[in-house]
Coordinates of C-alpha atoms in Angstrom, one line a residue:
M179 CA 113.2 61.1 88.1
T180 CA 112.5 59.6 91.5
I181 CA 109.7 57.3 92.6
S182 CA 108.3 60.1 94.8
E183 CA 108.2 62.5 91.8
I184 CA 106.5 59.8 89.7
Q185 CA 103.8 59.3 92.4
R186 CA 102.9 63.0 92.2
G187 CA 101.5 62.1 88.7
E188 CA 101.4 64.1 85.5
S189 CA 101.3 67.9 85.3
S190 CA 101.7 70.8 83.0
E191 CA 105.4 69.8 82.6
I192 CA 105.3 66.0 82.9
E193 CA 103.6 63.3 80.9
F194 CA 103.9 59.5 81.3
K195 CA 103.5 56.9 78.5
R196 CA 103.5 53.2 79.2
E197 CA 105.0 52.5 75.7
L198 CA 105.7 54.1 72.4
S199 CA 102.4 54.0 70.6
K200 CA 102.1 53.2 66.9
N201 CA 99.9 56.3 66.7
K202 CA 102.7 58.9 66.5
D203 CA 100.3 61.9 66.8
S204 CA 99.7 61.1 70.5
L205 CA 103.4 61.8 71.3
L206 CA 103.7 64.6 68.8
K207 CA 100.7 66.6 70.2
T208 CA 102.4 66.6 73.6
V209 CA 105.7 67.7 72.1
V210 CA 104.0 70.6 70.3
A211 CA 102.2 71.6 73.5
F212 CA 105.4 71.6 75.5
S213 CA 107.2 73.6 72.7
N214 CA 104.4 76.2 72.7
G215 CA 104.6 76.5 76.4
G216 CA 107.2 76.3 79.1
G217 CA 108.7 73.0 77.9
G218 CA 108.3 69.7 79.6
T219 CA 109.4 66.0 79.9
I220 CA 107.8 62.9 78.5
I221 CA 108.8 59.6 80.2
I222 CA 108.2 56.4 78.2
G223 CA 108.1 53.3 80.4
I224 CA 105.7 54.6 83.2
D225 CA 102.0 53.7 83.2
D226 CA 100.1 57.0 83.1
K227 CA 97.2 55.6 85.2
T228 CA 98.9 53.5 87.9
H229 CA 102.2 55.4 87.9
K230 CA 103.9 52.0 87.9
V231 CA 107.4 51.9 86.4
V232 CA 107.2 49.2 83.6
G233 CA 110.3 50.2 81.7
V234 CA 111.2 49.6 78.1
D235 CA 113.1 46.8 76.4
E236 CA 116.8 47.7 76.8
I237 CA 117.7 46.0 73.4
E238 CA 115.0 48.0 71.6
A239 CA 115.6 51.3 73.6
F240 CA 118.1 52.9 71.2
K241 CA 115.9 52.1 68.1
M242 CA 113.0 53.7 70.0
M243 CA 115.0 56.8 70.7
D244 CA 115.9 57.1 67.0
A245 CA 112.3 56.6 66.0
I246 CA 111.2 59.3 68.5
A247 CA 113.8 61.8 67.1
N248 CA 112.8 61.1 63.5
S249 CA 109.0 61.4 64.3
I250 CA 109.5 64.8 65.9
S251 CA 111.8 66.0 63.1
D252 CA 109.5 64.8 60.4
G253 CA 106.1 65.6 62.0
I254 CA 106.5 69.1 63.6
E255 CA 107.0 72.5 62.2
P256 CA 109.1 74.6 63.0
L257 CA 112.0 72.2 63.9
V258 CA 112.0 70.9 67.4
S259 CA 115.3 69.6 68.9
P260 CA 114.5 67.4 71.9
D261 CA 117.0 66.0 74.4
I262 CA 116.4 62.2 74.4
S263 CA 118.2 60.0 76.9
L264 CA 117.9 56.8 79.0
Q265 CA 117.4 56.8 82.7
T266 CA 117.1 54.0 85.3
V267 CA 114.2 54.3 87.6
D268 CA 113.4 51.6 90.3
G269 CA 115.8 49.3 88.5
K270 CA 114.1 49.6 85.1
T271 CA 115.1 51.5 82.0
V272 CA 112.9 54.4 80.8
I273 CA 113.3 56.9 78.0
R274 CA 113.2 60.5 78.9
V275 CA 112.3 63.0 76.1
R276 CA 113.0 66.5 77.3
I277 CA 111.3 69.3 75.3
F278 CA 112.4 72.9 75.7
A279 CA 110.3 76.1 75.4
G280 CA 110.4 77.1 71.7
S281 CA 111.3 80.5 70.4
H282 CA 109.6 80.2 67.0
T283 CA 106.0 79.7 68.0
P284 CA 103.5 78.5 67.0
Y285 CA 104.6 74.9 66.7
Y286 CA 102.2 72.5 65.0
L287 CA 101.7 69.1 63.4
K288 CA 102.7 69.1 59.8
S289 CA 100.1 66.5 58.9
V290 CA 97.1 68.8 59.7
G291 CA 98.6 72.3 59.5
K292 CA 98.8 75.3 61.8
E293 CA 95.0 75.9 62.0
S294 CA 94.2 72.5 63.5
G295 CA 97.6 71.2 64.6
T296 CA 98.6 73.8 67.2
F297 CA 98.4 72.5 70.8
V298 CA 98.9 74.0 74.2
R299 CA 99.4 72.5 77.6
I300 CA 96.6 72.9 80.1
A301 CA 97.3 71.2 83.5
A302 CA 98.1 67.6 82.6
T303 CA 96.5 67.6 79.1
S304 CA 97.5 68.8 75.6
R305 CA 94.6 70.8 74.1
Q306 CA 94.0 72.2 70.6
A307 CA 94.8 75.9 70.8
D308 CA 91.9 78.3 70.2
I309 CA 92.1 81.4 68.0
I310 CA 93.4 83.7 70.8
A311 CA 96.1 81.3 71.9
K312 CA 97.3 80.9 68.3
K313 CA 97.3 84.7 67.8
E314 CA 99.4 85.2 70.9
L315 CA 101.8 82.4 69.8
E316 CA 102.2 84.1 66.4
L317 CA 103.0 87.4 68.0
L318 CA 105.5 85.8 70.3
G319 CA 107.2 84.1 67.3
L320 CA 107.5 87.5 65.7
R321 CA 108.9 89.0 68.9
H322 CA 105.8 91.2 69.2
S323 CA 103.3 91.6 72.0
Y324 CA 99.7 92.7 72.0
D325 CA 100.4 95.7 74.1
S326 CA 103.1 97.0 71.7
L327 CA 100.7 97.0 68.7
E328 CA 99.3 100.3 67.5
S329 CA 95.7 101.0 68.7
R330 CA 93.9 101.8 65.5
S331 CA 90.7 102.8 67.4
F332 CA 92.6 105.4 69.4
M333 CA 94.7 106.9 66.6
N334 CA 92.1 109.3 65.3
D335 CA 90.1 109.6 68.5
E336 CA 91.0 113.1 69.8
Q337 CA 88.9 112.6 72.9
S338 CA 90.9 109.6 74.1
F339 CA 94.3 110.4 72.6
N340 CA 95.4 114.0 72.9
A341 CA 98.0 116.2 74.5
A342 CA 96.2 116.3 77.8
T343 CA 95.8 112.6 78.2
T344 CA 99.4 112.1 77.2
K345 CA 100.6 114.7 79.7
K346 CA 98.5 113.1 82.4
L347 CA 100.3 109.7 81.8
C348 CA 103.7 111.4 81.9
D349 CA 102.9 113.3 85.0
D350 CA 101.5 110.2 86.8
I351 CA 104.7 108.2 85.9
M352 CA 106.8 111.1 87.3
R353 CA 104.7 111.3 90.4
F354 CA 105.1 107.5 91.1
M355 CA 108.8 107.6 90.4
K356 CA 109.2 110.4 92.9
L357 CA 107.3 108.4 95.5
K358 CA 109.4 105.4 94.7
N359 CA 112.9 106.8 95.0
G360 CA 112.7 110.6 95.0
S361 CA 113.5 110.7 91.3
N362 CA 112.8 114.0 89.4
I363 CA 113.7 112.7 86.0
P364 CA 111.4 114.3 83.4
V365 CA 109.0 112.0 81.4
N366 CA 107.7 113.2 78.1
E367 CA 106.5 111.9 74.7
Q368 CA 109.9 110.7 73.8
T369 CA 110.1 108.7 77.0
L370 CA 106.8 107.1 76.1
K371 CA 108.1 106.3 72.7
T372 CA 111.2 104.6 74.2
L373 CA 109.0 102.6 76.5
G374 CA 106.8 101.5 73.6
V375 CA 103.7 103.3 74.9
L376 CA 103.8 105.5 71.7
K377 CA 105.3 104.5 68.4
E378 CA 106.1 106.5 65.3
K379 CA 104.1 106.0 62.1
D380 CA 104.2 108.2 59.0
G381 CA 106.3 110.8 60.9
K382 CA 104.0 111.2 63.9
L383 CA 103.5 109.5 67.2
V384 CA 100.5 107.1 67.6
P385 CA 99.2 105.3 70.6
T386 CA 99.7 101.6 71.2
N387 CA 97.4 99.2 72.9
A388 CA 99.4 99.8 76.1
Y389 CA 98.5 103.5 76.0
A390 CA 94.8 102.6 75.6
I391 CA 94.8 100.0 78.3
L392 CA 96.8 102.2 80.8
M393 CA 94.6 105.3 80.3
H394 CA 91.2 104.0 79.2
P395 CA 90.6 100.4 80.4
D396 CA 87.0 101.2 81.0
R397 CA 86.3 102.4 77.4
Y398 CA 84.1 100.2 75.3
E399 CA 86.8 98.7 73.1
Y400 CA 89.0 97.9 76.1
L401 CA 86.3 97.3 78.7
W402 CA 87.6 93.8 79.5
S403 CA 90.9 95.4 80.6
S404 CA 89.5 96.7 83.8
I405 CA 89.3 95.1 87.3
R406 CA 86.0 93.8 88.8
C407 CA 85.7 93.0 92.5
A408 CA 83.0 91.2 94.5
C409 CA 82.6 90.0 98.1
F410 CA 80.3 87.0 98.7
K411 CA 78.6 85.6 101.7
G412 CA 79.8 82.1 102.4
T413 CA 82.1 80.1 100.2
D414 CA 80.3 80.3 96.8
K415 CA 79.1 83.0 94.4
V416 CA 75.5 83.2 95.4
I417 CA 74.9 86.1 97.7
F418 CA 76.7 89.4 97.1
L419 CA 77.7 91.5 100.0
D420 CA 79.8 94.1 98.2
R421 CA 81.0 94.8 94.7
L422 CA 83.0 97.2 92.7
D423 CA 83.8 97.8 89.1
C424 CA 87.0 99.8 89.2
E425 CA 87.2 102.9 87.0
G426 CA 89.9 105.3 85.7
T427 CA 93.4 104.5 84.7
L428 CA 94.7 100.9 85.0
Y429 CA 97.2 101.8 87.7
G430 CA 94.5 103.7 89.6
Q431 CA 92.3 100.6 89.5
I432 CA 95.0 98.6 91.2
E433 CA 94.8 100.8 94.3
Q434 CA 90.9 100.7 94.2
A435 CA 91.0 96.9 94.0
L436 CA 93.4 96.6 97.0
K437 CA 91.2 99.0 99.1
F438 CA 88.2 96.9 98.2
V439 CA 89.8 93.7 99.4
L440 CA 91.1 95.2 102.6
R441 CA 87.8 96.7 103.6
N442 CA 86.2 93.2 103.2
L443 CA 88.8 91.5 105.4
H444 CA 88.6 91.2 109.2
T445 CA 91.1 92.9 111.4
G446 CA 92.8 91.7 114.5
M447 CA 95.1 93.4 117.0
K448 CA 98.8 92.9 117.2
I449 CA 100.5 93.8 120.5
E450 CA 103.8 95.5 120.2
G451 CA 105.1 96.4 123.6
A452 CA 102.2 98.1 125.3
I453 CA 100.6 99.3 122.1
G454 CA 97.8 97.6 120.2
K455 CA 97.9 97.8 116.5
D456 CA 95.2 96.9 114.0
V457 CA 96.3 94.4 111.4
Y458 CA 94.6 92.7 108.5
E459 CA 94.2 88.9 108.5
L460 CA 96.2 88.8 105.2
P461 CA 99.4 90.8 104.3
P462 CA 98.3 93.9 102.3
Q463 CA 101.6 94.0 100.4
A464 CA 101.3 90.4 99.2
L465 CA 97.7 91.1 98.1
R466 CA 98.9 94.2 96.2
E467 CA 101.7 92.3 94.6
A468 CA 99.2 89.6 93.5
I469 CA 96.8 92.2 92.0
V470 CA 99.7 93.8 90.1
N471 CA 100.8 90.5 88.7
A472 CA 97.3 89.6 87.6
V473 CA 97.1 92.9 85.7
A474 CA 100.6 93.0 84.3
H475 CA 100.7 89.4 83.1
R476 CA 97.2 88.8 81.9
N477 CA 96.2 88.1 78.3
Y478 CA 94.6 91.3 77.0
M479 CA 93.3 89.7 73.9
L480 CA 90.7 87.8 76.0
D481 CA 87.4 89.6 76.6
E482 CA 87.6 88.9 80.4
S483 CA 88.4 91.2 83.2
V484 CA 90.8 90.6 86.1
K485 CA 88.4 89.3 88.8
I486 CA 88.8 89.5 92.5
A487 CA 86.5 87.5 94.7
V488 CA 86.4 87.6 98.5
F489 CA 84.8 84.7 100.2
D490 CA 84.5 83.8 103.9
D491 CA 87.4 81.3 103.6
R492 CA 89.5 82.7 100.8
V493 CA 90.4 85.5 98.4
E494 CA 90.7 84.6 94.7
I495 CA 92.6 86.8 92.2
S496 CA 91.9 85.6 88.7
S497 CA 94.0 86.7 85.8
P498 CA 92.6 86.0 82.3
G499 CA 94.7 83.5 80.2
L500 CA 97.2 80.9 81.0
L501 CA 100.7 81.7 82.1
P502 CA 102.6 83.5 79.3
P503 CA 103.9 81.2 76.5
G504 CA 107.4 79.9 77.2
I505 CA 107.1 79.7 81.0
S506 CA 105.8 76.8 83.1
L507 CA 104.0 77.0 86.4
Q508 CA 107.0 75.5 88.3
S509 CA 109.5 77.9 86.6
A510 CA 107.3 80.9 87.5
L511 CA 107.2 79.8 91.1
N512 CA 111.0 79.5 91.0
G513 CA 111.3 83.1 90.0
E514 CA 111.6 82.9 86.2
S515 CA 109.8 85.7 84.4
R516 CA 108.4 86.0 80.9
L517 CA 106.8 89.3 80.1
R518 CA 103.5 88.9 78.2
N519 CA 103.0 92.6 78.2
P520 CA 106.5 94.1 78.2
V521 CA 105.3 97.7 77.6
I522 CA 102.9 97.8 80.5
A523 CA 105.5 96.0 82.6
K524 CA 108.1 98.6 81.9
V525 CA 105.7 101.4 82.9
F526 CA 104.8 99.6 86.1
H527 CA 108.5 99.0 86.8
L528 CA 109.2 102.8 86.5
M529 CA 106.2 103.5 88.7
G530 CA 107.4 101.1 91.4
F531 CA 104.5 98.7 91.1
M532 CA 107.0 96.0 90.0
E533 CA 110.5 95.8 91.5
E534 CA 113.0 93.2 90.4
W535 CA 111.9 91.2 87.3
G536 CA 110.6 87.7 88.2
S537 CA 110.5 88.4 91.9
G538 CA 106.8 88.9 92.3
L539 CA 105.8 85.4 93.4
R540 CA 108.8 85.1 95.7
R541 CA 107.9 88.4 97.4
I542 CA 104.4 87.2 97.9
A543 CA 105.6 84.0 99.5
K544 CA 108.1 86.0 101.7
E545 CA 105.3 88.5 102.9
C546 CA 103.1 85.6 103.8
D547 CA 105.9 83.8 105.7
E548 CA 106.6 86.9 107.7
Y549 CA 102.9 87.5 108.3
N550 CA 102.6 83.9 109.6
V551 CA 99.9 82.9 107.1
K552 CA 99.7 80.2 104.5
R553 CA 101.3 80.9 101.1
P554 CA 98.7 81.3 98.3
I555 CA 98.1 78.6 95.8
L556 CA 98.5 79.3 92.0
V557 CA 96.6 77.2 89.6
E558 CA 95.8 77.3 85.9
T559 CA 92.4 76.6 84.4
E560 CA 91.4 76.6 80.8
I561 CA 90.7 80.4 80.8
A562 CA 92.7 81.9 83.7
S563 CA 95.5 81.8 86.2
I564 CA 94.1 82.0 89.7
M565 CA 95.9 82.9 92.9
T566 CA 94.1 81.9 96.1
F567 CA 94.8 83.2 99.6
S568 CA 93.3 81.2 102.5
R569 CA 91.6 83.2 105.2
N570 CA 91.9 82.2 108.9
V571 CA 91.8 85.3 111.1
V572 CA 92.4 83.5 114.4
E573 CA 95.7 82.1 113.4
N574 CA 97.0 85.1 111.5
V575 CA 98.0 87.5 114.2
V576 CA 100.8 86.8 116.6
V577 CA 101.3 88.9 119.7
N578 CA 103.9 89.2 122.4
E579 CA 102.8 86.8 125.1
N580 CA 104.5 88.7 127.9
D581 CA 102.7 91.9 127.2
S582 CA 99.3 90.8 126.1
Q583 CA 97.6 90.6 129.6
N584 CA 98.4 94.2 130.4
V585 CA 97.0 95.5 127.2
L586 CA 93.8 93.6 127.6
Q587 CA 92.9 95.2 130.8
G588 CA 90.1 97.7 130.4
Q589 CA 89.2 96.7 126.9
E590 CA 85.6 95.4 126.6
N591 CA 85.6 94.2 123.0
V592 CA 88.8 92.0 122.8
V593 CA 89.6 88.5 123.9
E594 CA 92.9 86.5 124.0
T595 CA 92.9 83.1 122.3
E596 CA 94.9 80.0 123.0
N597 CA 97.3 81.0 120.2
N598 CA 98.1 84.4 121.8
V599 CA 96.0 86.2 119.3
V600 CA 94.0 89.2 120.2
V601 CA 90.8 89.3 118.2
N602 CA 87.9 91.6 118.4
V603 CA 84.7 90.0 119.6
V604 CA 83.3 91.2 116.3
E605 CA 84.0 87.7 115.1
S606 CA 80.8 86.7 116.8
L607 CA 78.8 89.3 114.9
S608 CA 76.8 88.7 111.7
I609 CA 78.6 89.3 108.4
K610 CA 76.7 92.5 107.8
E611 CA 77.5 93.8 111.3
K612 CA 81.2 93.0 110.8
S613 CA 81.1 94.8 107.4
V614 CA 79.8 98.0 109.1
F615 CA 82.1 97.7 112.0
D616 CA 85.1 97.3 109.7
I617 CA 84.2 100.5 107.8
I618 CA 83.9 102.4 111.0
K619 CA 87.4 101.1 112.1
R620 CA 88.9 102.3 108.9
D621 CA 87.1 105.7 108.7
S622 CA 85.1 106.9 111.7
S623 CA 83.6 109.8 109.6
Y624 CA 81.5 107.6 107.4
T625 CA 77.8 108.5 107.4
A626 CA 75.0 105.9 107.3
K627 CA 74.3 106.9 103.7
E628 CA 77.9 106.5 102.7
M629 CA 78.0 103.0 104.3
A630 CA 74.9 102.1 102.5
D631 CA 76.5 103.1 99.1
V632 CA 79.6 101.1 99.9
L633 CA 77.9 97.9 101.1
K634 CA 75.0 98.1 98.6
M635 CA 72.4 98.1 101.4
S636 CA 69.5 100.3 102.1
S637 CA 69.9 103.2 104.5
R638 CA 67.3 101.6 106.7
Q639 CA 69.3 98.4 106.9
I640 CA 72.4 100.4 107.9
Q641 CA 70.5 102.2 110.6
R642 CA 69.3 98.9 112.1
I643 CA 72.9 97.5 112.1
L644 CA 74.3 100.7 113.7
A645 CA 71.6 100.5 116.4
S646 CA 72.5 96.9 117.1
L647 CA 76.2 97.7 117.3
K648 CA 75.5 100.5 119.8
E649 CA 73.2 98.3 121.8
K650 CA 75.9 95.6 122.0
N651 CA 78.3 98.3 123.2
F652 CA 80.7 98.1 120.3
I653 CA 80.4 101.7 119.0
K654 CA 79.1 105.1 120.0
H655 CA 78.5 108.3 118.1
E656 CA 80.2 111.5 119.2
G657 CA 79.1 115.0 118.2
P658 CA 76.0 116.2 116.3
D659 CA 74.1 113.9 113.9
K660 CA 75.6 115.9 111.1
G661 CA 79.3 116.3 111.3
G662 CA 79.9 114.0 114.2
H663 CA 81.9 110.8 114.1
W664 CA 81.9 107.2 115.3
E665 CA 84.1 105.7 118.1
I666 CA 85.0 102.1 118.8
I667 CA 84.3 101.4 122.5
G668 CA 87.4 100.1 124.3
E669 CA 89.9 101.8 122.0

């Protein structure tokens, strides 16, 4: 460990201790939390408040190492095998205790038992695991997952689980497979059994939680499995501009959610040769990948929905639950994958929603790099993993400097910035005017009533906004009042 790494402070994978405390539980709680998560390292000999390297007594160091090994062996169940070594940092000796992600979860303190002695790592702290976290750790230790368990509420529900709904799932998987790579491989009940979507019980096939979540995420028992979207004015959750509770199949909701985000983003114009092309301020493929990740890797035992919030300065995609047990934030960013919901993940993989395992975060970063925008930030809170994309439309769109002047001639509603970015003057409009303008750019056939339904405004408000946009010479209406369409002036 280097001085620069130490100065970054503690994290979900690093903990500092000035000395080996007589209170063994302090150390053991951290060991348990690391074992139940993605592993981590404890450094003894570094002040956790000042980050100063104080070191340990070299003569006593080996005795301390033996004491640590014995405490871990005697105080934790199941057995944890740490890697304990000495390291020189800034000329001083420290003890490094490396804990690996455990495969026999949950790990807990013997002195208090599994109920009260199970801990998990949240940011830079070790917290007592709640009932949901313990349940997930127990399933992981048994090599099970929540989505692979049979859905008792669906087993005898002929309305939700029947030949028609099963055929629809099979047909949808085949349709997506054909779109992905032209595959015509048939998908049937036996395929679903192989995937784990169906399982055999008493000589017949029964649905698993994966089946219920994929097909009926908006049904009462699985209502939290759906996606909820909202667009807010400003940078906090005070004033709603738009909202959507996605409906239908889980994979259908992903597409609904992406369309919601895109319709609430601004667009610029990218110049390619002599042709102007509308582009979103954030890469759609990266947003789609982030939504898929949030849905595929969330904790479905939590009664929280995947939430997508669009603010003036950012887009937040919140996935209920911490990262899956056995994986750390850093290892996830490095491309390591641990499937919390392997059945749903396998279905998504066949459909083309997920490509190579563990490549999702890398692809998001690559898309953002190519789009010339900041990479999103991934953080964990006590209840969710949140990916945040920063919005900055003026810096997002790069054009060909040599061609931009020719394209600008004769266009009334575009300007060229110092960064060679062509941006519609709509940036000077009000948020509501921008929202209406963006809808028209995406679909010129929208009626005032349809716009009112989408934006959750009154028809009278929409009529006033349309009149304002026409007066400012941004739009015009062509054709009869009924059956006509809108046109963007200057395009």
